[in-house]
Amino acid sequence: VRRVRIGIIGTPNVGKSVIFNQLTGGKAWVGNWPGVTVEKKVGKLVLNGYEVEVFDLPGVHSLTPYSIDQLIARNFIIFEKPDVIVDVVNASNLERSLYLTISLIEMGVKLIVVLNMIDVARSRGLEIDHEKLSKLLSTPIVPAIAIKGIGIQELRSEIVKVVERKYEYSRIVNYGDDVEDVIDKIIQLLKTSEELSRTFNLRFLAIKILENDGQIVEIVKSKLSSNIFSEIEMLVNNLKLKFRDLETHIIECRWRRVLEICREVIKPVRKVSITISDILDYVSTHKVLGIPIALSVIYLLFTFSFSVSSPFSDLIDLSFSWLADSIHYVASLGIINEVLESLLADGIVPGVGAILVFLPVIALFFLAFSILEDSGYIVRIAFLVDKIFAKFKLPGRTIIPLIMGFGCNIPGIIATRTFEDDRDRRTVALIAPLSTCSARLPVYIVIGLILFGQYLGTVVIIMYIISILLALVVGFLIKSLIYKGISIGFTMELPPYMIPYWKNVLVKTWERTRRFLTKAGTVILMGSVLVWLLSVTGPSGWIGPEVFENSELLEQSFIGHLGHFLEQVFKPMGWDWRLCSALFFGFIAKEIVVSTLGILYGVGEEPLAISEMVASTLTPVSAIAYMVFVLTYVPCLATIAVLRGEYGFKYAGIALAYEILLAYVLALLIVQVGQLLGVG
Ligand SMILES: Nc1nc2c(ncn2[C@@H]2O[C@H](COP(=O)(O)OP(=O)(O)OP(=O)(O)O)[C@@H](O)[C@H]2O)c(=O)[nH]1
Ligand SMILES: [Mg+2]
């Protein structure tokens, strides 16, 4: 078998990941906004006896990288040398895509162009003459509607053909006599390095040198003798005397070629007046209506998740109660001993159960979220808030990591890779954990269910608003004090609205839900066992399962001591020792706050029962303070680990420290204000 490596590249949001999934049966993340993929992802398939490795890459506009995700894509294409590059272009917006295509042709690689989204092009009244395009570019073209699987079979056979065909270079752009002359001279000089000639297309290197591409210049310099390299430098400098801005000249020549090609191949077949997408666009990005609409959409998302999920939650609740009863029954028969009975019935069932009853809410939330993500609405929200965010010195794009963070903070932090400005990127990474993730939702519900009753929905929405406001304010402070500088204006393209593709939505919902389930089965399970263990033991040694019937006894356990110590730390807030120790274990993962309460109150896994116990120890104001504390104090251990991985130890430490401090100050403030107003 021969091994073949293929890289899928293209401008952002053209359907690369969809094509990757179709080719490999993979599960790359797909979403209707630019910047979904931020990492290269590999998948495998077998084609005509070839073992093919396919790489899905982040979107790029050119081979000049501006952000980390773009650098990943460029470096793969230039330095890891895939055998074939599949360049996905957007048929409904060809001008935007072809610049990259032309740059790839210049690189001198075996190329296949997938002309994707011809359905969208058609709906806009455009037809592309793909045969002519193929001639002009001297590359095979595969028209496709990737989302429907159209063109994928053709792409497969084209891959085999291209692999077997000998490669022929064709010059795609003419940069004018002066420049071409210098390019030829540079090529002659580059030829002196056998290694360079073997690994790169020399014309490509020459052009990149003229474009002043730092990385390429470094490589060339290291492979050539110094006098040859200085000859090249002289050629370049002489040329620069003729052109005020050589780089711009090169870019302009490419653009001119792109427009020439577009003129020849794009045929408007009919006039389109206004599409539904245009109308939706007008309304959803409206200056006045936009924000109220966004809030209503988010409100609907929650109402939908809560109302549809409640019968399912009841069912899970019932199964856990039944499980607890069965454990007691089995124990009464003498099959398991008292300690095991307690571990299962007092530790694991209430600990894991208290979180699993939220599975339906969270799954539906993920479903609604995935639909939103695929429709194209998220970019509209980014567009809407751009002006508001600018007042806080943050780019509108910031909203994307924050919204992603509503699901889980980890993808939120990874999404910062798409930021072009390093200061913005670091700022947003520091505030991304303030986004209230789905793990915090059960805490709000359990704390507020009884205390706020029918107003719980409003309180939860307010928590989301607080979360965004906090992120804005902290971001503003960081941008004003540490990473000074203004952010450039809105740079994201608005993709058209699309009807979400159900398969895609289901895959994403399932992936997210599966992660939640895995967490329940691992981290939360272990957390529950830990809390149980620290409850039945104390400084005096083994105490025994009686603690769960006798709260005075429980207070003598390790957890009791810990809780009472923390109760002093949080004295002004007036939180019960159980609530305080729950915060301690919530360090591991926020869900464990709820699990700990489930175990310590000894009332089983039912949210209503736990909430009743909570309500008996908290005033509404101290409850709000508690919720805000949980929102702010730390993300989970996993998030801290990712922050460390992406930005280093120092960053993770800074995030951790400022969040604990901020949480404490905010909670204190809320309680104080409550007392001033006489509602504490
Ligand atoms: N109508 C239509 N939609 C498509 C087609 N191909 C992909 N899409 C949609 O386009 C959006 C972007 O698809 P992705 O595969 O995530 O795009 P990508 O190129 O990987 O994007 P980045 O990773 O952000 O660079 C998704 O909402 C897809 O469902 C197509 O042929 N027709
Ligand atoms: Mg992608």
Tab-separated table of N, CA, C and O in Angstrom, residues 362-410:
chain	number	residue	atom	x	y	z
A	362	ILE	N	-29.665	19.826	30.247
A	362	ILE	CA	-28.412	20.178	29.612
A	362	ILE	C	-28.360	19.669	28.173
A	362	ILE	O	-27.918	20.374	27.272
A	363	ALA	N	-28.880	18.482	27.938
A	363	ALA	CA	-28.898	17.950	26.570
A	363	ALA	C	-29.734	18.855	25.665
A	363	ALA	O	-29.335	19.170	24.541
A	364	LEU	N	-30.883	19.302	26.164
A	364	LEU	CA	-31.741	20.169	25.347
A	364	LEU	C	-31.107	21.536	25.142
A	364	LEU	O	-31.218	22.135	24.070
A	365	PHE	N	-30.446	22.005	26.163
A	365	PHE	CA	-29.717	23.268	26.042
A	365	PHE	C	-28.665	23.138	24.942
A	365	PHE	O	-28.541	24.000	24.071
A	366	PHE	N	-27.942	22.020	24.951
A	366	PHE	CA	-26.934	21.776	23.913
A	366	PHE	C	-27.573	21.680	22.533
A	366	PHE	O	-27.021	22.156	21.548
A	367	LEU	N	-28.744	21.077	22.476
A	367	LEU	CA	-29.433	20.944	21.193
A	367	LEU	C	-29.773	22.329	20.643
A	367	LEU	O	-29.443	22.666	19.495
A	368	ALA	N	-30.404	23.140	21.492
A	368	ALA	CA	-30.789	24.483	21.060
A	368	ALA	C	-29.545	25.289	20.668
A	368	ALA	O	-29.542	26.024	19.682
A	369	PHE	N	-28.506	25.104	21.435
A	369	PHE	CA	-27.238	25.788	21.225
A	369	PHE	C	-26.626	25.409	19.881
A	369	PHE	O	-26.177	26.254	19.112
A	370	SER	N	-26.645	24.119	19.569
A	370	SER	CA	-26.071	23.650	18.303
A	370	SER	C	-26.864	24.168	17.111
A	370	SER	O	-26.294	24.477	16.067
A	371	ILE	N	-28.184	24.253	17.284
A	371	ILE	CA	-29.008	24.781	16.193
A	371	ILE	C	-28.637	26.243	15.937
A	371	ILE	O	-28.423	26.667	14.802
A	372	LEU	N	-28.499	26.980	17.026
A	372	LEU	CA	-28.127	28.387	16.925
A	372	LEU	C	-26.781	28.541	16.217
A	372	LEU	O	-26.579	29.407	15.376
A	373	GLU	N	-25.860	27.666	16.584
A	373	GLU	CA	-24.510	27.698	16.063
A	373	GLU	C	-24.488	27.441	14.554
A	373	GLU	O	-23.705	28.013	13.832
A	374	ASP	N	-25.368	26.556	14.110
A	374	ASP	CA	-25.372	26.170	12.708
A	374	ASP	C	-26.189	27.098	11.832
A	374	ASP	O	-26.075	27.068	10.626
A	375	SER	N	-27.045	27.907	12.464
A	375	SER	CA	-27.907	28.749	11.650
A	375	SER	C	-27.149	29.979	11.155
A	375	SER	O	-27.515	30.560	10.147
A	376	GLY	N	-26.089	30.354	11.852
A	376	GLY	CA	-25.370	31.565	11.462
A	376	GLY	C	-25.703	32.726	12.378
A	376	GLY	O	-25.236	33.840	12.185
A	377	TYR	N	-26.516	32.476	13.420
A	377	TYR	CA	-26.950	33.575	14.280
A	377	TYR	C	-25.833	34.089	15.182
A	377	TYR	O	-25.784	35.273	15.506
A	378	ILE	N	-24.932	33.190	15.567
A	378	ILE	CA	-23.898	33.594	16.521
A	378	ILE	C	-23.042	34.747	15.990
A	378	ILE	O	-22.708	35.678	16.709
A	379	VAL	N	-22.722	34.692	14.688
A	379	VAL	CA	-21.937	35.793	14.120
A	379	VAL	C	-22.723	37.092	14.162
A	379	VAL	O	-22.152	38.167	14.324
A	380	ARG	N	-24.040	36.982	13.992
A	380	ARG	CA	-24.875	38.194	14.067
A	380	ARG	C	-24.787	38.803	15.456
A	380	ARG	O	-24.750	40.021	15.610
A	381	ILE	N	-24.793	37.948	16.463
A	381	ILE	CA	-24.677	38.475	17.820
A	381	ILE	C	-23.337	39.192	17.961
A	381	ILE	O	-23.267	40.296	18.504
A	382	ALA	N	-22.289	38.586	17.420
A	382	ALA	CA	-20.971	39.219	17.488
A	382	ALA	C	-21.014	40.591	16.807
A	382	ALA	O	-20.453	41.570	17.301
A	383	PHE	N	-21.703	40.652	15.686
A	383	PHE	CA	-21.822	41.897	14.934
A	383	PHE	C	-22.586	42.943	15.746
A	383	PHE	O	-22.203	44.107	15.816
A	384	LEU	N	-23.680	42.475	16.382
A	384	LEU	CA	-24.533	43.369	17.177
A	384	LEU	C	-23.793	44.019	18.331
A	384	LEU	O	-23.957	45.197	18.614
A	385	VAL	N	-23.025	43.179	19.050
A	385	VAL	CA	-22.398	43.697	20.267
A	385	VAL	C	-21.088	44.407	19.981
A	385	VAL	O	-20.477	44.945	20.894
A	386	ASP	N	-20.671	44.400	18.712
A	386	ASP	CA	-19.366	44.956	18.382
A	386	ASP	C	-19.163	46.367	18.944
A	386	ASP	O	-18.154	46.669	19.552
A	387	LYS	N	-20.172	47.231	18.755
A	387	LYS	CA	-20.037	48.628	19.200
A	387	LYS	C	-19.979	48.716	20.716
A	387	LYS	O	-19.200	49.496	21.259
A	388	ILE	N	-20.805	47.898	21.380
A	388	ILE	CA	-20.806	47.911	22.846
A	388	ILE	C	-19.447	47.424	23.348
A	388	ILE	O	-18.839	48.033	24.226
A	389	PHE	N	-18.975	46.340	22.756
A	389	PHE	CA	-17.701	45.774	23.197
A	389	PHE	C	-16.558	46.753	22.952
A	389	PHE	O	-15.618	46.820	23.726
A	390	ALA	N	-16.662	47.502	21.852
A	390	ALA	CA	-15.601	48.452	21.531
A	390	ALA	C	-15.446	49.476	22.652
A	390	ALA	O	-14.343	49.915	22.959
A	391	LYS	N	-16.561	49.840	23.297
A	391	LYS	CA	-16.497	50.785	24.424
A	391	LYS	C	-15.682	50.204	25.564
A	391	LYS	O	-15.122	50.934	26.375
A	392	PHE	N	-15.652	48.881	25.637
A	392	PHE	CA	-14.860	48.214	26.674
A	392	PHE	C	-13.487	47.809	26.143
A	392	PHE	O	-12.820	46.947	26.707
A	393	LYS	N	-13.112	48.385	25.005
A	393	LYS	CA	-11.815	48.120	24.372
A	393	LYS	C	-11.647	46.678	23.927
A	393	LYS	O	-10.527	46.169	23.849
A	394	LEU	N	-12.752	46.002	23.691
A	394	LEU	CA	-12.652	44.609	23.256
A	394	LEU	C	-13.254	44.466	21.862
A	394	LEU	O	-14.223	45.149	21.530
A	395	PRO	N	-12.691	43.574	21.023
A	395	PRO	CA	-13.287	43.368	19.711
A	395	PRO	C	-14.603	42.588	19.829
A	395	PRO	O	-14.781	41.814	20.775
A	396	GLY	N	-15.500	42.793	18.865
A	396	GLY	CA	-16.795	42.122	18.885
A	396	GLY	C	-16.665	40.611	18.884
A	396	GLY	O	-17.499	39.884	19.422
A	397	ARG	N	-15.578	40.147	18.309
A	397	ARG	CA	-15.315	38.721	18.237
A	397	ARG	C	-15.252	38.059	19.624
A	397	ARG	O	-15.448	36.866	19.765
A	398	THR	N	-14.969	38.884	20.632
A	398	THR	CA	-14.874	38.375	22.001
A	398	THR	C	-16.107	37.580	22.408
A	398	THR	O	-16.034	36.657	23.205
A	399	ILE	N	-17.238	37.966	21.837
A	399	ILE	CA	-18.479	37.299	22.247
A	399	ILE	C	-18.445	35.811	21.881
A	399	ILE	O	-19.096	34.994	22.524
A	400	ILE	N	-17.669	35.450	20.875
A	400	ILE	CA	-17.698	34.044	20.454
A	400	ILE	C	-17.106	33.106	21.506
A	400	ILE	O	-17.768	32.145	21.908
A	401	PRO	N	-15.899	33.369	22.017
A	401	PRO	CA	-15.440	32.528	23.139
A	401	PRO	C	-16.396	32.561	24.323
A	401	PRO	O	-16.562	31.551	24.997
A	402	LEU	N	-17.033	33.701	24.549
A	402	LEU	CA	-17.944	33.777	25.692
A	402	LEU	C	-19.189	32.920	25.453
A	402	LEU	O	-19.627	32.194	26.338
A	403	ILE	N	-19.733	32.998	24.247
A	403	ILE	CA	-20.919	32.174	23.963
A	403	ILE	C	-20.551	30.695	23.941
A	403	ILE	O	-21.261	29.854	24.495
A	404	MET	N	-19.412	30.377	23.327
A	404	MET	CA	-18.950	28.986	23.366
A	404	MET	C	-18.833	28.526	24.815
A	404	MET	O	-19.123	27.393	25.160
A	405	GLY	N	-18.368	29.451	25.654
A	405	GLY	CA	-18.174	29.154	27.066
A	405	GLY	C	-19.458	28.813	27.798
A	405	GLY	O	-19.422	28.135	28.816
A	406	PHE	N	-20.595	29.273	27.280
A	406	PHE	CA	-21.869	28.901	27.900
A	406	PHE	C	-22.034	27.388	27.909
A	406	PHE	O	-22.658	26.826	28.792
A	407	GLY	N	-21.497	26.733	26.877
A	407	GLY	CA	-21.519	25.279	26.875
A	407	GLY	C	-20.458	24.777	27.840
A	407	GLY	O	-20.747	24.113	28.828
A	408	CYS	N	-19.205	25.117	27.549
A	408	CYS	CA	-18.089	24.688	28.370
A	408	CYS	C	-16.977	25.706	28.149
A	408	CYS	O	-16.765	26.157	27.030
A	409	ASN	N	-16.270	26.092	29.189
A	409	ASN	CA	-15.231	27.122	29.073
A	409	ASN	C	-14.039	26.678	28.226
A	409	ASN	O	-13.331	27.498	27.671
A	410	ILE	N	-13.823	25.370	28.136
A	410	ILE	CA	-12.621	24.891	27.441
A	410	ILE	C	-12.614	25.269	25.951
A	410	ILE	O	-11.673	25.908	25.488
